[in-house]
PDB file of C-alpha atoms in Angstrom:
ATOM      1  CA  MET A   1      -0.007  -0.079  -0.361  1.00 44.00           C
ATOM      2  CA  LYS A   2       1.551   3.145  -0.682  1.00 44.00           C
ATOM      3  CA  PRO A   3       2.026   6.040   1.783  1.00 42.00           C
ATOM      4  CA  GLU A   4      -0.860   8.551   0.163  1.00 42.00           C
ATOM      5  CA  PHE A   5      -3.163   5.956   0.452  1.00 44.00           C
ATOM      6  CA  CYS A   6      -3.620   5.554   4.259  1.00 46.00           C
ATOM      7  CA  VAL A   7      -5.403   8.951   4.326  1.00 44.00           C
ATOM      8  CA  GLU A   8      -7.787   8.309   1.382  1.00 45.00           C
ATOM      9  CA  PHE A   9      -8.246   4.874   2.776  1.00 47.00           C
ATOM     10  CA  LEU A  10      -9.708   6.149   6.418  1.00 46.00           C
ATOM     11  CA  TRP A  11     -11.416   8.723   3.857  1.00 44.00           C
ATOM     12  CA  ARG A  12     -13.519   6.394   1.776  1.00 48.00           C
ATOM     13  CA  SER A  13     -13.687   3.558   5.086  1.00 47.00           C
ATOM     14  CA  TYR A  14     -15.871   6.342   6.464  1.00 44.00           C
ATOM     15  CA  PRO A  15     -16.470   8.936   4.245  1.00 45.00           C
ATOM     16  CA  THR A  16     -18.243  11.308   7.297  1.00 42.00           C
ATOM     17  CA  PHE A  17     -14.572  11.778   8.712  1.00 41.00           C
ATOM     18  CA  PRO A  18     -13.270  15.640   8.551  1.00 38.00           C
ATOM     19  CA  LEU A  19     -10.443  15.631   5.590  1.00 35.00           C
ATOM     20  CA  GLU A  20      -8.236  17.186   8.878  1.00 33.00           C
ATOM     21  CA  VAL A  21      -8.619  13.889  10.834  1.00 36.00           C
ATOM     22  CA  MET A  22      -5.474  12.550   8.813  1.00 36.00           C
ATOM     23  CA  SER A  23      -3.412  15.114  10.034  1.00 33.00           C
ATOM     24  CA  LEU A  24      -2.653  13.965  13.200  1.00 36.00           C
ATOM     25  CA  SER A  25       0.354  11.347  13.948  1.00 39.00           C
ATOM     26  CA  PHE A  26      -1.172   7.223  14.336  1.00 42.00           C
ATOM     27  CA  LEU A  27       1.406   5.763  12.209  1.00 40.00           C
ATOM     28  CA  SER A  28       4.461   7.018  14.681  1.00 40.00           C
ATOM     29  CA  ARG A  29       2.964   5.711  17.466  1.00 43.00           C
ATOM     30  CA  PHE A  30       4.046   2.044  15.683  1.00 43.00           C
ATOM     31  CA  ARG A  31       7.388   0.726  16.574  1.00 43.00           C
ATOM     32  CA  MET A  32       8.770   0.274  13.333  1.00 43.00           C
ATOM     33  CA  PRO A  33      11.130  -2.636  11.811  1.00 44.00           C
ATOM     34  CA  ARG A  34      14.988  -2.181  12.640  1.00 37.00           C
ATOM     35  CA  ALA A  35      15.976  -3.402   9.675  1.00 38.00           C
ATOM     36  CA  PHE A  36      14.458   0.077   8.181  1.00 37.00           C
ATOM     37  CA  ALA A  37      15.868   3.009   8.749  1.00 32.00           C
ATOM     38  CA  LEU A  38      13.866   6.390   7.926  1.00 33.00           C
ATOM     39  CA  ARG A  39      15.224   8.764   4.885  1.00 33.00           C
ATOM     40  CA  ASN A  40      14.073  11.706   4.021  1.00 33.00           C
ATOM     41  CA  VAL A  41      11.498  11.629   7.251  1.00 31.00           C
ATOM     42  CA  ARG A  42      11.177  13.738  10.050  1.00 32.00           C
ATOM     43  CA  PRO A  43      12.217  11.577  12.978  1.00 30.00           C
ATOM     44  CA  LEU A  44       8.805   9.402  15.025  1.00 30.00           C
ATOM     45  CA  THR A  45       8.446   9.296  18.752  1.00 31.00           C
ATOM     46  CA  PRO A  46       7.093   5.461  18.576  1.00 32.00           C
ATOM     47  CA  LEU A  47       5.344   4.685  22.267  1.00 33.00           C
ATOM     48  CA  SER A  48       6.841   1.692  23.890  1.00 31.00           C
ATOM     49  CA  PHE A  49       4.968  -1.476  21.448  1.00 35.00           C
ATOM     50  CA  ARG A  50       5.714  -4.758  22.009  1.00 39.00           C
ATOM     51  CA  SER A  51       5.324  -6.067  18.186  1.00 46.00           C
ATOM     52  CA  HIS A  52       5.886  -9.514  16.154  1.00 51.00           C
ATOM     53  CA  SER A  53       7.998  -7.827  14.120  1.00 43.00           C
ATOM     54  CA  SER A  54      10.519  -6.004  16.053  1.00 40.00           C
ATOM     55  CA  GLU A  55       9.959  -8.492  19.308  1.00 39.00           C
ATOM     56  CA  SER A  56       8.273 -12.184  19.588  1.00 36.00           C
ATOM     57  CA  GLU A  57       9.439 -11.809  23.358  1.00 36.00           C
ATOM     58  CA  GLY A  58       6.891 -11.102  25.583  1.00 37.00           C
ATOM     59  CA  ARG A  59       3.098  -9.973  24.997  1.00 36.00           C
ATOM     60  CA  THR A  60       1.970  -7.608  27.116  1.00 36.00           C
ATOM     61  CA  ALA A  61       3.189  -4.315  26.359  1.00 36.00           C
ATOM     62  CA  GLN A  62       4.397  -1.571  29.284  1.00 38.00           C
ATOM     63  CA  ASN A  63       1.354  -0.336  31.521  1.00 42.00           C
ATOM     64  CA  ASP A  64      -1.035  -3.262  29.939  1.00 50.00           C
ATOM     65  CA  TYR A  65      -3.440  -4.811  32.807  1.00 51.00           C
ATOM     66  CA  ASP A  66      -1.309  -8.328  33.386  1.00 56.00           C
ATOM     67  CA  TYR A  67      -4.416 -10.198  34.024  1.00 56.00           C
ATOM     68  CA  GLU A  68      -3.230 -13.660  33.276  1.00 54.00           C
ATOM     69  CA  ASP A  69      -0.903 -13.402  36.256  1.00 54.00           C
ATOM     70  CA  ASP A  70      -4.031 -12.748  39.079  1.00 80.00           C
ATOM     71  CA  ALA A  71      -6.671 -15.163  38.005  1.00 85.00           C
ATOM     72  CA  LEU A  72      -8.517 -14.541  40.332  1.00 85.00           C
ATOM     73  CA  LYS A  73      -9.085 -10.564  39.092  1.00 89.00           C
ATOM     74  CA  ALA A  74      -9.268 -12.235  35.436  1.00 92.00           C
ATOM     75  CA  ASP A  75     -12.625 -14.445  36.690  1.00 93.00           C
ATOM     76  CA  LEU A  76     -13.803 -11.375  38.534  1.00 94.00           C
ATOM     77  CA  LEU A  77     -14.033  -9.564  34.966  1.00 95.00           C
ATOM     78  CA  THR A  78     -15.016 -11.953  32.808  1.00 96.00           C
ATOM     79  CA  LEU A  79     -18.207 -12.612  34.967  1.00 96.00           C
ATOM     80  CA  ALA A  80     -18.910  -8.672  35.021  1.00 96.00           C
ATOM     81  CA  LEU A  81     -18.525  -9.151  30.954  1.00 97.00           C
ATOM     82  CA  GLU A  82     -21.452 -11.026  31.195  1.00 97.00           C
ATOM     83  CA  HIS A  83     -23.693  -8.369  32.615  1.00 97.00           C
ATOM     84  CA  VAL A  84     -22.532  -5.402  30.686  1.00 97.00           C
ATOM     85  CA  ASN A  85     -25.554  -5.829  28.409  1.00 96.00           C
ATOM     86  CA  THR A  86     -28.180  -5.202  31.750  1.00 96.00           C
ATOM     87  CA  LYS A  87     -25.904  -3.062  33.628  1.00 97.00           C
ATOM     88  CA  GLY A  88     -23.687  -1.613  30.978  1.00 97.00           C
ATOM     89  CA  TRP A  89     -19.755  -1.211  31.853  1.00 98.00           C
ATOM     90  CA  ASN A  90     -19.811   0.373  35.652  1.00 95.00           C
ATOM     91  CA  HIS A  91     -18.898  -0.793  38.866  1.00 94.00           C
ATOM     92  CA  SER A  92     -22.677  -2.286  39.391  1.00 94.00           C
ATOM     93  CA  ALA A  93     -21.511  -4.688  36.631  1.00 96.00           C
ATOM     94  CA  ILE A  94     -18.153  -5.432  37.889  1.00 95.00           C
ATOM     95  CA  ARG A  95     -19.874  -5.964  41.330  1.00 94.00           C
ATOM     96  CA  ALA A  96     -22.336  -8.249  40.123  1.00 94.00           C
ATOM     97  CA  GLY A  97     -18.969 -10.738  39.169  1.00 93.00           C
ATOM     98  CA  ALA A  98     -17.263 -10.353  42.392  1.00 92.00           C
ATOM     99  CA  GLU A  99     -21.347 -11.822  43.996  1.00 93.00           C
ATOM    100  CA  ALA A 100     -21.550 -14.182  41.533  1.00 93.00           C
ATOM    101  CA  LEU A 101     -17.782 -15.252  43.278  1.00 91.00           C
ATOM    102  CA  ASN A 102     -19.588 -15.129  46.345  1.00 91.00           C
ATOM    103  CA  MET A 103     -16.746 -12.227  47.676  1.00 89.00           C
ATOM    104  CA  SER A 104     -18.072  -8.592  48.661  1.00 85.00           C
ATOM    105  CA  GLU A 105     -19.146  -6.237  46.896  1.00 77.00           C
ATOM    106  CA  GLU A 106     -16.527  -3.727  48.035  1.00 81.00           C
ATOM    107  CA  VAL A 107     -14.539  -6.053  46.382  1.00 80.00           C
ATOM    108  CA  GLY A 108     -15.514  -4.493  42.941  1.00 78.00           C
ATOM    109  CA  ASN A 109     -14.734  -1.322  43.923  1.00 83.00           C
ATOM    110  CA  ILE A 110     -10.982  -1.842  43.613  1.00 89.00           C
ATOM    111  CA  PHE A 111     -11.300  -1.476  39.868  1.00 92.00           C
ATOM    112  CA  THR A 112     -12.230   1.015  37.518  1.00 94.00           C
ATOM    113  CA  GLU A 113     -14.508   0.899  34.840  1.00 96.00           C
ATOM    114  CA  TYR A 114     -12.099   1.321  32.475  1.00 96.00           C
ATOM    115  CA  ASP A 115     -10.261  -2.013  33.648  1.00 96.00           C
ATOM    116  CA  LEU A 116     -13.194  -3.701  32.587  1.00 97.00           C
ATOM    117  CA  VAL A 117     -12.786  -1.797  29.347  1.00 97.00           C
ATOM    118  CA  ARG A 118      -9.007  -2.744  29.074  1.00 96.00           C
ATOM    119  CA  PHE A 119      -9.582  -6.626  30.149  1.00 96.00           C
ATOM    120  CA  PHE A 120     -12.339  -6.965  27.258  1.00 97.00           C
ATOM    121  CA  LEU A 121      -9.791  -5.573  24.892  1.00 96.00           C
ATOM    122  CA  GLN A 122      -6.781  -7.243  25.544  1.00 95.00           C
ATOM    123  CA  LYS A 123      -8.691 -10.537  26.485  1.00 95.00           C
ATOM    124  CA  ASN A 124     -10.528 -10.141  22.711  1.00 96.00           C
ATOM    125  CA  ASN A 125      -6.916  -9.730  21.655  1.00 96.00           C
ATOM    126  CA  ASP A 126      -5.189 -12.930  23.348  1.00 96.00           C
ATOM    127  CA  GLU A 127      -8.434 -14.795  21.736  1.00 96.00           C
ATOM    128  CA  LEU A 128      -7.864 -13.558  18.277  1.00 97.00           C
ATOM    129  CA  GLU A 129      -3.796 -14.592  18.627  1.00 96.00           C
ATOM    130  CA  SER A 130      -4.641 -17.565  19.760  1.00 96.00           C
ATOM    131  CA  TYR A 131      -6.913 -18.510  17.392  1.00 97.00           C
ATOM    132  CA  LEU A 132      -5.107 -16.976  14.314  1.00 96.00           C
ATOM    133  CA  SER A 133      -2.005 -18.659  15.438  1.00 95.00           C
ATOM    134  CA  GLY A 134      -3.582 -22.070  14.852  1.00 95.00           C
ATOM    135  CA  ASN A 135      -5.998 -21.426  12.084  1.00 94.00           C
ATOM    136  CA  LYS A 136      -5.092 -20.027   8.730  1.00 93.00           C
ATOM    137  CA  ALA A 137      -7.368 -17.109   7.998  1.00 95.00           C
ATOM    138  CA  ASN A 138      -7.405 -14.354   5.650  1.00 95.00           C
ATOM    139  CA  LEU A 139      -7.777 -10.208   6.813  1.00 95.00           C
ATOM    140  CA  LYS A 140     -11.449 -10.718   5.672  1.00 96.00           C
ATOM    141  CA  GLU A 141     -11.665 -14.142   7.960  1.00 97.00           C
ATOM    142  CA  ALA A 142      -9.968 -12.552  10.858  1.00 97.00           C
ATOM    143  CA  MET A 143     -12.442  -9.929  10.999  1.00 97.00           C
ATOM    144  CA  GLU A 144     -14.803 -11.831  10.986  1.00 97.00           C
ATOM    145  CA  TRP A 145     -14.010 -13.831  13.456  1.00 97.00           C
ATOM    146  CA  LYS A 146     -12.872 -10.318  15.710  1.00 97.00           C
ATOM    147  CA  PHE A 147     -16.279  -8.857  15.113  1.00 97.00           C
ATOM    148  CA  GLY A 148     -17.999 -12.405  15.504  1.00 96.00           C
ATOM    149  CA  ARG A 149     -17.033 -11.837  19.614  1.00 96.00           C
ATOM    150  CA  ILE A 150     -17.739  -8.157  19.783  1.00 97.00           C
ATOM    151  CA  ILE A 151     -21.228  -8.384  18.243  1.00 96.00           C
ATOM    152  CA  PRO A 152     -22.958  -9.738  21.670  1.00 96.00           C
ATOM    153  CA  TYR A 153     -22.130  -6.663  23.204  1.00 97.00           C
ATOM    154  CA  ALA A 154     -22.940  -4.186  21.014  1.00 96.00           C
ATOM    155  CA  PRO A 155     -26.214  -2.976  22.921  1.00 94.00           C
ATOM    156  CA  LYS A 156     -23.331  -1.096  25.418  1.00 95.00           C
ATOM    157  CA  LEU A 157     -20.491  -0.998  23.330  1.00 95.00           C
ATOM    158  CA  ASN A 158     -21.427   2.515  22.633  1.00 94.00           C
ATOM    159  CA  GLU A 159     -20.345   2.755  26.703  1.00 96.00           C
ATOM    160  CA  ALA A 160     -17.495   1.366  26.338  1.00 96.00           C
ATOM    161  CA  LEU A 161     -15.966   2.866  23.524  1.00 94.00           C
ATOM    162  CA  ALA A 162     -17.103   6.370  25.380  1.00 93.00           C
ATOM    163  CA  ILE A 163     -14.896   5.312  28.064  1.00 96.00           C
ATOM    164  CA  ALA A 164     -12.237   3.973  26.052  1.00 94.00           C
ATOM    165  CA  THR A 165     -11.795   6.997  24.870  1.00 90.00           C
ATOM    166  CA  GLN A 166     -11.620   9.070  27.993  1.00 92.00           C
ATOM    167  CA  PRO A 167      -8.361  11.448  27.797  1.00 91.00           C
ATOM    168  CA  GLU A 168      -7.054   9.416  30.974  1.00 94.00           C
ATOM    169  CA  ASN A 169      -7.469   6.043  28.794  1.00 94.00           C
ATOM    170  CA  ILE A 170      -6.923   7.490  25.408  1.00 91.00           C
ATOM    171  CA  THR A 171      -2.797   5.604  25.063  1.00 91.00           C
ATOM    172  CA  GLY A 172      -4.054   2.411  26.855  1.00 92.00           C
ATOM    173  CA  SER A 173      -6.862   2.288  24.040  1.00 92.00           C
ATOM    174  CA  ILE A 174      -3.894   2.962  21.275  1.00 91.00           C
ATOM    175  CA  ARG A 175      -1.847   0.934  22.224  1.00 92.00           C
ATOM    176  CA  MET A 176      -5.180  -1.862  22.197  1.00 94.00           C
ATOM    177  CA  LEU A 177      -5.636  -1.198  18.769  1.00 93.00           C
ATOM    178  CA  GLN A 178      -1.657  -0.960  17.913  1.00 91.00           C
ATOM    179  CA  LYS A 179      -1.467  -4.528  19.121  1.00 94.00           C
ATOM    180  CA  LEU A 180      -4.985  -5.633  17.199  1.00 95.00           C
ATOM    181  CA  ALA A 181      -3.152  -4.360  13.656  1.00 93.00           C
ATOM    182  CA  ASP A 182       0.084  -6.229  14.567  1.00 93.00           C
ATOM    183  CA  ILE A 183      -1.939  -9.412  15.133  1.00 95.00           C
ATOM    184  CA  MET A 184      -3.763  -9.230  12.039  1.00 95.00           C
ATOM    185  CA  ALA A 185      -0.560  -8.637   9.846  1.00 93.00           C
ATOM    186  CA  HIS A 186       1.600 -10.805  11.456  1.00 93.00           C
ATOM    187  CA  TYR A 187      -0.712 -13.589  10.776  1.00 95.00           C
ATOM    188  CA  ALA A 188      -3.582 -12.465   8.255  1.00 94.00           C
ATOM    189  CA  LEU A 189      -1.733 -10.805   6.082  1.00 91.00           C
ATOM    190  CA  GLN A 190       1.378 -12.815   6.640  1.00 89.00           C
ATOM    191  CA  ASP A 191       3.033  -9.679   6.803  1.00 80.00           C
ATOM    192  CA  THR A 192       7.476  -9.385   7.399  1.00 77.00           C
ATOM    193  CA  ALA A 193       8.007  -6.243   5.403  1.00 74.00           C
ATOM    194  CA  THR A 194      10.780  -4.338   6.852  1.00 72.00           C
ATOM    195  CA  ASP A 195       9.677  -0.912   4.631  1.00 74.00           C
ATOM    196  CA  LEU A 196       7.278   1.878   4.711  1.00 76.00           C
ATOM    197  CA  SER A 197       4.836  -1.024   4.174  1.00 79.00           C
ATOM    198  CA  TRP A 198       5.185  -2.299   7.826  1.00 82.00           C
ATOM    199  CA  TYR A 199       3.239   1.111   8.621  1.00 82.00           C
ATOM    200  CA  THR A 200       0.761   1.280   6.252  1.00 83.00           C
ATOM    201  CA  LYS A 201      -0.854  -2.064   5.992  1.00 87.00           C
ATOM    202  CA  ARG A 202      -0.948  -1.599  10.190  1.00 88.00           C
ATOM    203  CA  ALA A 203      -2.420   2.060   9.391  1.00 87.00           C
ATOM    204  CA  GLY A 204      -4.847   0.458   6.918  1.00 88.00           C
ATOM    205  CA  ILE A 205      -6.310  -2.640   9.246  1.00 92.00           C
ATOM    206  CA  ALA A 206      -6.593  -0.196  12.438  1.00 91.00           C
ATOM    207  CA  SER A 207      -8.792   1.948  10.222  1.00 89.00           C
ATOM    208  CA  ILE A 208     -11.121  -0.548   8.905  1.00 92.00           C
ATOM    209  CA  TYR A 209     -11.506  -1.735  12.667  1.00 94.00           C
ATOM    210  CA  VAL A 210     -12.138   1.410  14.004  1.00 91.00           C
ATOM    211  CA  ALA A 211     -15.002   2.588  10.999  1.00 91.00           C
ATOM    212  CA  THR A 212     -16.401  -0.727  10.950  1.00 93.00           C
ATOM    213  CA  GLU A 213     -16.650  -0.481  14.745  1.00 93.00           C
ATOM    214  CA  LEU A 214     -18.615   2.779  14.657  1.00 91.00           C
ATOM    215  CA  HIS A 215     -20.944   2.012  11.909  1.00 92.00           C
ATOM    216  CA  LEU A 216     -21.698  -1.391  14.329  1.00 95.00           C
ATOM    217  CA  VAL A 217     -23.006   0.220  17.032  1.00 93.00           C
ATOM    218  CA  GLN A 218     -24.974   2.763  14.475  1.00 92.00           C
ATOM    219  CA  ASP A 219     -26.591  -0.253  12.652  1.00 95.00           C
ATOM    220  CA  LYS A 220     -30.443  -1.291  13.257  1.00 94.00           C
ATOM    221  CA  SER A 221     -30.290  -3.939  10.673  1.00 96.00           C
ATOM    222  CA  LYS A 222     -30.834  -7.148  11.302  1.00 95.00           C
ATOM    223  CA  ASP A 223     -28.558  -9.153  12.719  1.00 95.00           C
ATOM    224  CA  TYR A 224     -26.115  -6.490  12.068  1.00 96.00           C
ATOM    225  CA  GLN A 225     -26.271  -7.165   8.336  1.00 97.00           C
ATOM    226  CA  ASP A 226     -25.016  -4.376   7.756  1.00 97.00           C
ATOM    227  CA  THR A 227     -22.343  -3.983   9.460  1.00 96.00           C
ATOM    228  CA  TRP A 228     -20.919  -7.357   7.561  1.00 97.00           C
ATOM    229  CA  LYS A 229     -21.385  -6.274   4.278  1.00 96.00           C
ATOM    230  CA  PHE A 230     -19.883  -2.595   5.380  1.00 95.00           C
ATOM    231  CA  LEU A 231     -16.848  -5.322   6.711  1.00 96.00           C
ATOM    232  CA  GLU A 232     -16.698  -6.959   3.355  1.00 95.00           C
ATOM    233  CA  ARG A 233     -16.348  -3.671   1.493  1.00 94.00           C
ATOM    234  CA  ARG A 234     -13.710  -2.439   3.485  1.00 92.00           C
ATOM    235  CA  VAL A 235     -11.538  -5.083   3.791  1.00 92.00           C
ATOM    236  CA  LYS A 236     -11.679  -5.054  -0.483  1.00 91.00           C
ATOM    237  CA  ASP A 237     -10.759  -1.725  -0.704  1.00 88.00           C
ATOM    238  CA  PHE A 238      -7.501  -2.346   1.279  1.00 87.00           C
ATOM    239  CA  GLY A 239      -7.066  -5.034  -0.735  1.00 85.00           C
ATOM    240  CA  ASP A 240      -7.396  -2.251  -3.668  1.00 81.00           C
ATOM    241  CA  PHE A 241      -5.075   0.074  -2.013  1.00 78.00           C
ATOM    242  CA  GLN A 242      -2.463  -2.632  -1.531  1.00 74.00           C
ATOM    243  CA  ARG A 243      -2.819  -3.647  -5.103  1.00 70.00           C
ATOM    244  CA  GLY A 244      -2.207   0.495  -7.079  1.00 62.00           C
ATOM    245  CA  SER A 245      -5.193  -0.165  -8.310  1.00 48.00           C
ATOM    246  CA  LEU A 246      -7.001   3.328  -7.015  1.00 43.00           C
ATOM    247  CA  LEU A 247      -5.911   6.523  -7.510  1.00 37.00           C
ATOM    248  CA  PRO A 248      -4.559   8.952  -4.686  1.00 43.00           C
ATOM    249  CA  ILE A 249      -6.709  11.905  -3.481  1.00 32.00           C
ATOM    250  CA  ALA A 250      -4.028  13.790  -2.603  1.00 32.00           C
ATOM    251  CA  ASN A 251      -0.001  13.422  -3.695  1.00 35.00           C
ATOM    252  CA  SER A 252       1.041  13.225   0.245  1.00 35.00           C
ATOM    253  CA  VAL A 253       4.180  14.019   0.942  1.00 29.00           C
ATOM    254  CA  PRO A 254       5.745  11.662   4.071  1.00 32.00           C
ATOM    255  CA  GLU A 255       5.349  13.332   6.871  1.00 31.00           C
ATOM    256  CA  LEU A 256       1.270  12.834   6.285  1.00 31.00           C
ATOM    257  CA  PHE A 257       1.776   8.943   6.711  1.00 32.00           C
ATOM    258  CA  SER A 258      -0.680   9.436   9.328  1.00 36.00           C
ATOM    259  CA  VAL A 259      -4.447   8.247   9.822  1.00 39.00           C
ATOM    260  CA  GLY A 260      -5.718  10.128  12.732  1.00 43.00           C
ATOM    261  CA  LEU A 261      -7.247   7.416  14.766  1.00 49.00           C
ATOM    262  CA  THR A 262      -7.177   9.560  18.050  1.00 46.00           C
ATOM    263  CA  THR A 263      -9.330  11.749  16.734  1.00 44.00           C
ATOM    264  CA  ALA A 264     -11.151   9.282  14.984  1.00 49.00           C
ATOM    265  CA  LEU A 265     -11.489   7.048  18.364  1.00 50.00           C
ATOM    266  CA  ASN A 266     -12.621  10.973  20.493  1.00 49.00           C
ATOM    267  CA  MET A 267     -15.309  11.285  17.383  1.00 48.00           C
ATOM    268  CA  ILE A 268     -16.668   7.353  18.200  1.00 49.00           C
ATOM    269  CA  GLY A 269     -17.079   8.149  22.034  1.00 47.00           C
ATOM    270  CA  ARG A 270     -18.537  11.623  21.574  1.00 47.00           C
ATOM    271  CA  ASN A 271     -21.108   9.851  19.542  1.00 48.00           C
ATOM    272  CA  ARG A 272     -21.603   7.182  21.974  1.00 46.00           C
ATOM    273  CA  SER A 273     -22.933  10.171  24.622  1.00 45.00           C
ATOM    274  CA  ARG A 274     -25.760  11.408  22.290  1.00 46.00           C
TER     275      ARG A 274
END
């Protein structure tokens, strides 16, 4: 995928995005492959991010909630997820999880609402990685598997996204999105690139995911058929962009390789509160 296609791809995927959304630096948050030296590109300041392409050991990024180290916390939050569609993504659901374990409801107060959302995001990423590592799947199939795990939470997904996009939570949420994009690029695209396409593929995957999720929470069609069709079109567009079969809308320069996923996520959060 050529660099200038990134901006057009997100714009076409969700055409109501204002073009200025594309000016923020999302790609700079990825850690570039070590074999790739940037030339004629202004220096980037990536976040600490563990990638399949650069570091295969370890799965938990700095500051991620490592629920695997505490089975009891994982059990409590897993049970809390069973209540989010009726109680919301809040302490009521967390306390219900504690009660199901015959624990004091006060135990639930040690967690924040974002702990529950972050647990959900990380758990889904880990399950996706486990699935793709043992099953051959293309990008469309990987996305469908992912959204198949999200749709059961669609009735209250707007609340989760609003929590995830609060200023104090946005960095962790973007890190989860980075991880998701990297998992799909590594397994579904079999990506071993060491050039700029390493960035653009992940930006494309992230834009598909965010645009489809935004579509999902507004979808009123039966069994979310409109969302499935939307996802299919976006994946097809992504393939067309990779093959260079669509003309870019602008002759972008390297500094504009980014897509504004930070702003896009904030737009999602604002839409949820309406």
